[in-house]
Short mmCIF file of C-alpha atoms and ligand atoms in Angstrom, two decimals:
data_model
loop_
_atom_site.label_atom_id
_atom_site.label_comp_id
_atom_site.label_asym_id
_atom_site.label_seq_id
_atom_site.Cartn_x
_atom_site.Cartn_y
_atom_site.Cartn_z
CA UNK A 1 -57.33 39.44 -27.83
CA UNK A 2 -53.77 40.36 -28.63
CA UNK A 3 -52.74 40.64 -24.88
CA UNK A 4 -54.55 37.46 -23.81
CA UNK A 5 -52.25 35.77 -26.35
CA UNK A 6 -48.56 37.41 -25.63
CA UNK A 7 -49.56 36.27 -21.86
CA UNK A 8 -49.50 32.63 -22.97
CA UNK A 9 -45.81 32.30 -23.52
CA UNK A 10 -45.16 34.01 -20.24
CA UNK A 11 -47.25 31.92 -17.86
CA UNK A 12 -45.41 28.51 -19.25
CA UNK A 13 -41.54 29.73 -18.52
CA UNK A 14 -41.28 28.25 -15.06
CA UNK A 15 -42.57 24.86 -16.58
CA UNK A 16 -39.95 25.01 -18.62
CA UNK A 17 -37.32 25.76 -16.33
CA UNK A 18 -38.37 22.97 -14.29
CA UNK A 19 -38.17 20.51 -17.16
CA UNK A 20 -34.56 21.33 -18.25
CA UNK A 21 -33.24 21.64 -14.46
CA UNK A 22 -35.20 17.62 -14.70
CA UNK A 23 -33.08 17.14 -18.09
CA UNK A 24 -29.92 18.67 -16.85
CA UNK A 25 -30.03 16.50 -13.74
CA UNK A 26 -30.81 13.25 -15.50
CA UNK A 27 -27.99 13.82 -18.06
CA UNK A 28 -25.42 14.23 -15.22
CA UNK A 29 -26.61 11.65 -13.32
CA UNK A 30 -26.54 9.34 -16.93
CA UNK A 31 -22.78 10.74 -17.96
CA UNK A 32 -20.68 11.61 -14.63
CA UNK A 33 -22.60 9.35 -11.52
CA UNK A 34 -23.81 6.30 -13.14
CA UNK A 35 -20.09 5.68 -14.85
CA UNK A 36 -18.42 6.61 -11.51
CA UNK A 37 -19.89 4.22 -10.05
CA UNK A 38 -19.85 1.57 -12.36
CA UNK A 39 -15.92 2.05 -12.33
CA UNK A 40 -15.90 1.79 -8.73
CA UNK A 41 -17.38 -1.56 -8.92
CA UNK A 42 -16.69 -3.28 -11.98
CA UNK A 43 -14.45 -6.22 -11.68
CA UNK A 44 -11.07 -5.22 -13.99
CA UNK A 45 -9.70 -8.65 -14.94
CA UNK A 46 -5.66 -8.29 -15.18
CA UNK A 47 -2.95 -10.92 -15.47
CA UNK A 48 -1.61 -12.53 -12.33
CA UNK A 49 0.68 -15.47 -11.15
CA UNK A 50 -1.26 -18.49 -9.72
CA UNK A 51 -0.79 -19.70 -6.50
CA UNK A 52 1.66 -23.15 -7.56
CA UNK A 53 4.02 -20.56 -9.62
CA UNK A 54 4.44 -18.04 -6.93
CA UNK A 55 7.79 -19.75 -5.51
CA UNK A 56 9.62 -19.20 -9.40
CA UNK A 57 8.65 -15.54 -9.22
CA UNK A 58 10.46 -14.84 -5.55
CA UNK A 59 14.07 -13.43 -5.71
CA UNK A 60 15.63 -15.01 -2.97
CA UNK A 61 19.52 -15.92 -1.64
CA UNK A 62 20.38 -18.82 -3.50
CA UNK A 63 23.45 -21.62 -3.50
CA UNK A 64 25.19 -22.91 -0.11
CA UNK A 65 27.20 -19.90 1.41
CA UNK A 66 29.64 -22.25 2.79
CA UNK A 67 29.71 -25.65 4.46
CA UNK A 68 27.29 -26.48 7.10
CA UNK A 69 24.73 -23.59 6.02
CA UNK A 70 20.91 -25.14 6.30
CA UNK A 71 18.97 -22.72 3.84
CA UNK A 72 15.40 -23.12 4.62
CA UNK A 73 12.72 -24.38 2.52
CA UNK A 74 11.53 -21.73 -0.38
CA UNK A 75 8.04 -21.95 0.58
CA UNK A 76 7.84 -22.41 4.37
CA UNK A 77 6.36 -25.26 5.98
CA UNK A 78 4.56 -22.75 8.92
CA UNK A 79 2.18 -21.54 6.05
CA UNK A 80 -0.90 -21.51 7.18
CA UNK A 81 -3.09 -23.00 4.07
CA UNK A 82 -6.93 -20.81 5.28
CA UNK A 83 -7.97 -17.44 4.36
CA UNK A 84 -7.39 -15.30 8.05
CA UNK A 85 -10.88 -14.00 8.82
CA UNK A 86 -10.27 -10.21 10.34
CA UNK A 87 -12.33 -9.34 12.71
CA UNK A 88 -11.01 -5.43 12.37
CA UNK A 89 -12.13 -5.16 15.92
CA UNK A 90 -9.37 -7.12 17.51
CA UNK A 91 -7.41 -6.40 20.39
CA UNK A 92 -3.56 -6.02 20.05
CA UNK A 93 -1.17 -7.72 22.20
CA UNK A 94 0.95 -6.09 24.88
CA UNK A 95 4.12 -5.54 23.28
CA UNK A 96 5.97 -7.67 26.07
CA UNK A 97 3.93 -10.92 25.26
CA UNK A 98 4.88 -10.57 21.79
CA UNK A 99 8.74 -10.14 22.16
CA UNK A 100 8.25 -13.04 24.80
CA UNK A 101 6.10 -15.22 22.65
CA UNK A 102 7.84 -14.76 18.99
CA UNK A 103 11.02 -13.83 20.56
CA UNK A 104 11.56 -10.38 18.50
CA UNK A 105 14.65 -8.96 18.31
CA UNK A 106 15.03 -5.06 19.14
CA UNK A 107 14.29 -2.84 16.49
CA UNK A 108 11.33 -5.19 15.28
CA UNK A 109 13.33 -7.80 13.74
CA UNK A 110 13.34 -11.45 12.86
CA UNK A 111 14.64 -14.86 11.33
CA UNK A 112 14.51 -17.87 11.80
CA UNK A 113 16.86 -19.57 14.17
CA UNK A 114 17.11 -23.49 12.77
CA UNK A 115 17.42 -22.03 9.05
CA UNK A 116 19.16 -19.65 7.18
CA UNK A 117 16.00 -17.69 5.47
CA UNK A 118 16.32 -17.17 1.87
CA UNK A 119 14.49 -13.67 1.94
CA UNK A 120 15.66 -10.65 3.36
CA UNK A 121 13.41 -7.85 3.30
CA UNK A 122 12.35 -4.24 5.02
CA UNK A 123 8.58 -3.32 5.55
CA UNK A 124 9.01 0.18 5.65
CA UNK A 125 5.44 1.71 6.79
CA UNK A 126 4.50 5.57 6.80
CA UNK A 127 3.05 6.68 9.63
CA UNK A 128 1.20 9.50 11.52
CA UNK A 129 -1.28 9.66 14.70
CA UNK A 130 -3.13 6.69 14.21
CA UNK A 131 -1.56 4.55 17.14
CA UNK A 132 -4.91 1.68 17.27
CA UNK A 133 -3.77 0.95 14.03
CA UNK A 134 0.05 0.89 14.29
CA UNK A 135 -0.63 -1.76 17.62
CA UNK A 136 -3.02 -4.08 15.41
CA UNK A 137 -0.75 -3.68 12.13
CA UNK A 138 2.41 -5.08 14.80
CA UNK A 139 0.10 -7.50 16.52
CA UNK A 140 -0.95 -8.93 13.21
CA UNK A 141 2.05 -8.65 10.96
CA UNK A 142 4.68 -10.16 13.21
CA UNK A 143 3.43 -13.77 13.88
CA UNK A 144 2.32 -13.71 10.13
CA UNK A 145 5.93 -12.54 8.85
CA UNK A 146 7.72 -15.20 11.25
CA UNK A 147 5.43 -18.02 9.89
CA UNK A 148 6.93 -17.20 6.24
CA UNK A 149 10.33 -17.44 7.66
CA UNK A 150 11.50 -14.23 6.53
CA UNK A 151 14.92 -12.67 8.06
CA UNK A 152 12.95 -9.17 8.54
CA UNK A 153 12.53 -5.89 10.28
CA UNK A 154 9.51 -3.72 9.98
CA UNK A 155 10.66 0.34 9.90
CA UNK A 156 7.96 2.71 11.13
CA UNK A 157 8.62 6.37 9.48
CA UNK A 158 6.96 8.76 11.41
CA UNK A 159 5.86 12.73 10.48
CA UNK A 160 6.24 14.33 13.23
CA UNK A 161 5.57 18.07 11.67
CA UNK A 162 1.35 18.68 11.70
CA UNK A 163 1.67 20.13 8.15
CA UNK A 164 0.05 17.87 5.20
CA UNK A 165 1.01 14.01 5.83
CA UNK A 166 3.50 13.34 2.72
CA UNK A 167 3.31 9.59 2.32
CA UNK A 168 5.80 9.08 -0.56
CA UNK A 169 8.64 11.23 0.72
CA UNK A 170 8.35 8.82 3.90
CA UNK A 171 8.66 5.65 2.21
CA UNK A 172 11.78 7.70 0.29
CA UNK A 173 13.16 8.16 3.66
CA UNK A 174 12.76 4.52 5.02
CA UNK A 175 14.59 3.59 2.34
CA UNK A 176 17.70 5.83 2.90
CA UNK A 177 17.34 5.45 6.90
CA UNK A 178 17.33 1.94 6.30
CA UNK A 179 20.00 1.38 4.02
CA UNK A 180 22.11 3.23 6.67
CA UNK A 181 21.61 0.25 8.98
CA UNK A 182 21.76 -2.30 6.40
CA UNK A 183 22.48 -3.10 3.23
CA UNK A 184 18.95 -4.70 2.30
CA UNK A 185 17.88 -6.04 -1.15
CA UNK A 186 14.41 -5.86 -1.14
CA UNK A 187 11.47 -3.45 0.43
CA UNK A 188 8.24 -3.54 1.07
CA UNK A 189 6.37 -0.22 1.61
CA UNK A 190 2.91 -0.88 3.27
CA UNK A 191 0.53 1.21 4.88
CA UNK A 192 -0.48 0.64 8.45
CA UNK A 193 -3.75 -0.31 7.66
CA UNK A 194 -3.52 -3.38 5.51
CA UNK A 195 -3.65 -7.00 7.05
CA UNK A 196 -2.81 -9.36 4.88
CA UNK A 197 -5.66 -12.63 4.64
CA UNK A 198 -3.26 -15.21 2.92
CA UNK A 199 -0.51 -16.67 4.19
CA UNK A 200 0.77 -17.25 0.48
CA UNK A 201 1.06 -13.62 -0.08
CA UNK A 202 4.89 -13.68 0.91
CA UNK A 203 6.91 -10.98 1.77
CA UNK A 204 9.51 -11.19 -0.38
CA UNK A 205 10.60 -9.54 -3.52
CA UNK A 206 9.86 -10.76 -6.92
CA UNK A 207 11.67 -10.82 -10.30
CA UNK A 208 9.23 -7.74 -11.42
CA UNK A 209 7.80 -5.38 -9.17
CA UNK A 210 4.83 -6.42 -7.23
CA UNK A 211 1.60 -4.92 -6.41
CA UNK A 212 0.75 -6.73 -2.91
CA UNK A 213 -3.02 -5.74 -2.27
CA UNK A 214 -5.30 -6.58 -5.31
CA UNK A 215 -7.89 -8.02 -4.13
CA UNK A 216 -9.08 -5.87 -1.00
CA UNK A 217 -12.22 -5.94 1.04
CA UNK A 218 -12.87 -2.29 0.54
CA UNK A 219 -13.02 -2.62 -2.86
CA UNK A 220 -14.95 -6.21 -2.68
CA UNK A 221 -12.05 -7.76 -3.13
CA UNK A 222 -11.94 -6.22 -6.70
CA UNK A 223 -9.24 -4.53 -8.01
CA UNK A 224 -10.61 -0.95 -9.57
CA UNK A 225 -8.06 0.00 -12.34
CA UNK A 226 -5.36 -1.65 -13.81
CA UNK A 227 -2.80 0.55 -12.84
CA UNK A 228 -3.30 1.09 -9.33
CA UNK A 229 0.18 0.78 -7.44
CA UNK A 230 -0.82 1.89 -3.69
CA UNK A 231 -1.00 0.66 -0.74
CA UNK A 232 1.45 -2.11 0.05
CA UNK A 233 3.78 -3.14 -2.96
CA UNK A 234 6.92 -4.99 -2.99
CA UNK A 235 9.99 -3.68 -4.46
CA UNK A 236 13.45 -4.75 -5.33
CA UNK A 237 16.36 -2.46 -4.04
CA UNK A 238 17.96 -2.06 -7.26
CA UNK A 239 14.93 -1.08 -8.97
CA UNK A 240 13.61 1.56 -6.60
CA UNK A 241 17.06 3.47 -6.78
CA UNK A 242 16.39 3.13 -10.94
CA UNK A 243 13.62 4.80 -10.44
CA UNK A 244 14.71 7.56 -8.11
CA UNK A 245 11.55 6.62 -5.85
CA UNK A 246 9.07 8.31 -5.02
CA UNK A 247 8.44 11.44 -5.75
CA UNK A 248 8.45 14.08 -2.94
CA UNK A 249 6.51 16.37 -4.02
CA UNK A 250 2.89 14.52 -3.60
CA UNK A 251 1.84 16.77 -0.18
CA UNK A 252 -2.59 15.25 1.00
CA UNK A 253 -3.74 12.44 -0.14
CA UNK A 254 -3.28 10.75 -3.90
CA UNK A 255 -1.66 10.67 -6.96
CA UNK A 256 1.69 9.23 -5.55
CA UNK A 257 1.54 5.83 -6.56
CA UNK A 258 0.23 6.41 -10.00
CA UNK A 259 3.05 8.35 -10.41
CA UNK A 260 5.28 5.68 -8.83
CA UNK A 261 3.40 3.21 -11.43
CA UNK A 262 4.65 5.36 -14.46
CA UNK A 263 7.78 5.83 -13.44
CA UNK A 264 8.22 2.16 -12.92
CA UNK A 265 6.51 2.01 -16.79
CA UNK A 266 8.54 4.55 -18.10
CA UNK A 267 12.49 2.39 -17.18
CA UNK A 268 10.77 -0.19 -19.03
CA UNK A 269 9.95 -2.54 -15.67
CA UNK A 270 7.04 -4.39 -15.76
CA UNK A 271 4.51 -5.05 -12.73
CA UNK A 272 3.19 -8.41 -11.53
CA UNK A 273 0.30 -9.48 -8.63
CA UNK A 274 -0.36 -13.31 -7.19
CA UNK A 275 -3.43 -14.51 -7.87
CA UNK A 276 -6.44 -12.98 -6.25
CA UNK A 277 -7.09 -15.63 -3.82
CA UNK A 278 -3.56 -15.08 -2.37
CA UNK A 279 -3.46 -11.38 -2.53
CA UNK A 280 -6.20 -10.96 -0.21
CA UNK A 281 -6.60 -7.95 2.38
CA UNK A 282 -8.67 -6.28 4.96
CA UNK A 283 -8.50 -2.51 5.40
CA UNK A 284 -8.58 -1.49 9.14
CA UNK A 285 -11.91 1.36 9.12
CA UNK A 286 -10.87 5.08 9.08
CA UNK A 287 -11.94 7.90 7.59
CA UNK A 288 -11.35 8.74 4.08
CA UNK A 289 -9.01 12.04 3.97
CA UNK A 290 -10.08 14.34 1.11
CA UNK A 291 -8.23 14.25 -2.00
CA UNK A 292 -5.29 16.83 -3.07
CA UNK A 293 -6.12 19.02 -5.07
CA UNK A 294 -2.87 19.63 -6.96
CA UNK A 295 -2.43 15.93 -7.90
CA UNK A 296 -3.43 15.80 -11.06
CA UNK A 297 -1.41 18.84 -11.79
CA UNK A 298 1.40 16.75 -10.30
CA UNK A 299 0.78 13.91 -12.51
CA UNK A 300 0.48 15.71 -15.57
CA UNK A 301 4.06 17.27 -14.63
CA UNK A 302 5.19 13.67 -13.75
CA UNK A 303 7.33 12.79 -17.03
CA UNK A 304 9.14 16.01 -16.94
CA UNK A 305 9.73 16.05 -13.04
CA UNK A 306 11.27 12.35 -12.37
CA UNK A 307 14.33 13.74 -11.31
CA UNK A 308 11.79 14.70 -8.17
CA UNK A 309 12.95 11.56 -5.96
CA UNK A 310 15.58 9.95 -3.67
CA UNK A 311 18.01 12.28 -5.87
CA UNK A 312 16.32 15.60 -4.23
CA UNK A 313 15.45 13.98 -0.52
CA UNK A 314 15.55 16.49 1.86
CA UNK A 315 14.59 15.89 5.04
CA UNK A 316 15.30 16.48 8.91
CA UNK A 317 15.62 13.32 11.21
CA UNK A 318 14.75 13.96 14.64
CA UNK A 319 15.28 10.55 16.31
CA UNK A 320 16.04 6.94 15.36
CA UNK A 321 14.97 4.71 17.78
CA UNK A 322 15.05 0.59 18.43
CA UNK A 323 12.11 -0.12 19.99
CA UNK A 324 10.73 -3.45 20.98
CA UNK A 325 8.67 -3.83 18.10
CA UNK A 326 9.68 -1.81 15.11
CA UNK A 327 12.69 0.45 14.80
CA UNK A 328 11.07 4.49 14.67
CA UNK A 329 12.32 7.10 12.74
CA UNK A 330 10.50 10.29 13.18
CA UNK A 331 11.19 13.03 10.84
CA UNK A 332 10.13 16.84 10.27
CA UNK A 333 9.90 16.69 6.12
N1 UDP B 401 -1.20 7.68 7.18
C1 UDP B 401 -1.02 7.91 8.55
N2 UDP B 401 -1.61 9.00 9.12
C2 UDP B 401 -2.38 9.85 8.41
C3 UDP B 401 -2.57 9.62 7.03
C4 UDP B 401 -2.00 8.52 6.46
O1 UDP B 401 -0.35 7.14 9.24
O2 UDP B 401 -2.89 10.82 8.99
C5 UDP B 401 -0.50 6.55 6.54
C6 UDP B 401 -1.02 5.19 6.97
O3 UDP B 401 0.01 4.26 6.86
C7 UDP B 401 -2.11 4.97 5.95
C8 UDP B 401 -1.44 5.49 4.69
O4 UDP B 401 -0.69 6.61 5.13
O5 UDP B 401 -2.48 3.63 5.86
C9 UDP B 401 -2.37 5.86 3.57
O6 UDP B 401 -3.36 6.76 4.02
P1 UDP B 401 -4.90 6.36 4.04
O7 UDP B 401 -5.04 5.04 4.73
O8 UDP B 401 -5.67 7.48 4.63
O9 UDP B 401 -5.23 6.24 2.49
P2 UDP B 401 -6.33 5.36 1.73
O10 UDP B 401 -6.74 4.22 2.60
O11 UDP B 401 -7.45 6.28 1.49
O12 UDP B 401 -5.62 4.93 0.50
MN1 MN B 402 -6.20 3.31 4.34
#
């Protein structure tokens, strides 16, 4: 009798293993999964600038710079008022119909001939093996930048070392590649794979700093934290040097541009976006590249390590080149 009751106990174990392998799962799934994905699709609301107030927030040349100057119209009259449908399929131009057709200047540059434009700005855009892209980005972003009437040039800043792709430490060197060329107050640093929709989103800087892409179609056109700073923001000259940039030590993918956004926080500057309607973009397909693993150790360092930046640049440039539609500069960094 005794034995037939200690074997009780031993025959039920595996149920029980089962059950709390059944519990364990359904608490992870309850406290890590569900909330992960909740985040990635909740709508966070955040404070914008509506489309009529847009023109009061660009910083743009202002007063007659001498007799006979005809500044153009703060809000040009090329705007297209509809929301550009992307097919992300498209088919780029050949480069020669596009100088021929918009009239590009070498070096991938711009303005307006019967106007003097009243923004100036730099699109500086990092870049590495992923030439489909580069051809639709150019195809797509030069008619849309000419319809704005901007006096611009887009700067392509290539890796050309195969070691990890370091995206901030290339917008740090379109900045100081392209100040060489030009003294230019405002930059926009924009990765090759965002089209803009709205024709109202205009390149040009603003009073505060400006995060361009809120509302993207990857994200269903919602934006998924408040702080996000990444892929194409607008920044003024002035304030990117007060910030000593980006920092360079952000090597894979991530973490740069929320430590971009706290620097920005931390000399007191403020962000802004346009309204959602305006801010509208369409990611061109690719693959996801896995996170870096050090970036939250990175970010955690962040406060102490802001003198990380344009102050510690180093860098090799291998060739600086004008070409038809962008001006190149390829760099080992
Ligand atoms: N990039 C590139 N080649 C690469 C990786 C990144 O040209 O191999 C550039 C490109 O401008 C791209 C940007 O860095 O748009 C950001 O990388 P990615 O698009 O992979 O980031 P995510 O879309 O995941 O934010
Ligand atoms: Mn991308």
């Amino acid at each position: 009798m005794v034995r037939k009751k200690m074997a009780v106990p031993v025959e039920r174990v595996p149920v029980n293993v089962f059950k709390v392998f059944l519990a364990s799962l359904t608490a992870f799934l309850i406290l890590w999964f569900v909330p992960l994905l909740l985040g990635k699709y909740t709508d966070v609301t955040y404070p914008y600038i509506a489309r009529k107030d847009i023109i009061y927030e660009l910083v743009g040349l202002i007063g007659d710079a001498g007799k006979g100057i005809r500044w153009c119209p703060p809000i040009s009259p090329y705007i297209e008022e509809t929301v550009h449908l992307i097919d992300v399929e498209f088919d780029s131009l050949i480069e020669e119909e596009l100088v021929k057709k918009y009239k590009i200047q070498p070096g991938g540059s711009w303005k307006p001939q019967e106007c003097l434009s009243r923004y100036q700005v730099t699109i500086v855009v990092p870049y590495r093996n992923r030439s489909q892209q580069l051809r639709q980005f150019l195809t797509y972003m030069h008619p849309y930048l000419i319809r704005q009437q901007l006096d611009y040039r887009i700067v392509v800043v290539e890796q050309s070392n195969v070691t990890t792709f370091n995206r901030a430490k290339l917008f740090n060197i379109g900045f100081v590649e392209s100040l060489k060329m030009a003294t230019v107050d405002c930059f926009v640093f924009h990765d090759v794979d965002l089209l803009p929709q709205n024709d109202m989103n205009i390149y040009a800087c603003t009073h505060h700093p400006r995060h361009m892409y809120s509302a993207l179609d990857k994200f269903r056109y919602h934006l998924p934290y408040r702080n996000l700073f990444g892929g194409a923001i607008a920044v003024q000259r002035v304030h990117f040097s007060a910030v000593n940039g980006f920092a360079n030590r952000y090597y894979g993918w991530g973490g740069e541009d929320d430590d971009f956004y706290s620097r920005i926080e931390r000399k007191g500057l403020t962000i802004i976006r346009f309204d959602p309607q305006v801010a509208l973009y369409v990611m061109l397909p690719h693959q996801s590249l896995p996170p870096s693993e050090d970036r939250f150790l990175h970010l955690n360092e962040g406060v102490s390590k802001s003198d990380d930046g344009l102050a510690t640049l180093s860098y090799q440039l291998i060739e600086k080149k004008v070409l038809p539609l962008y001006t190149l500069i390829l760099v080992s960094c």
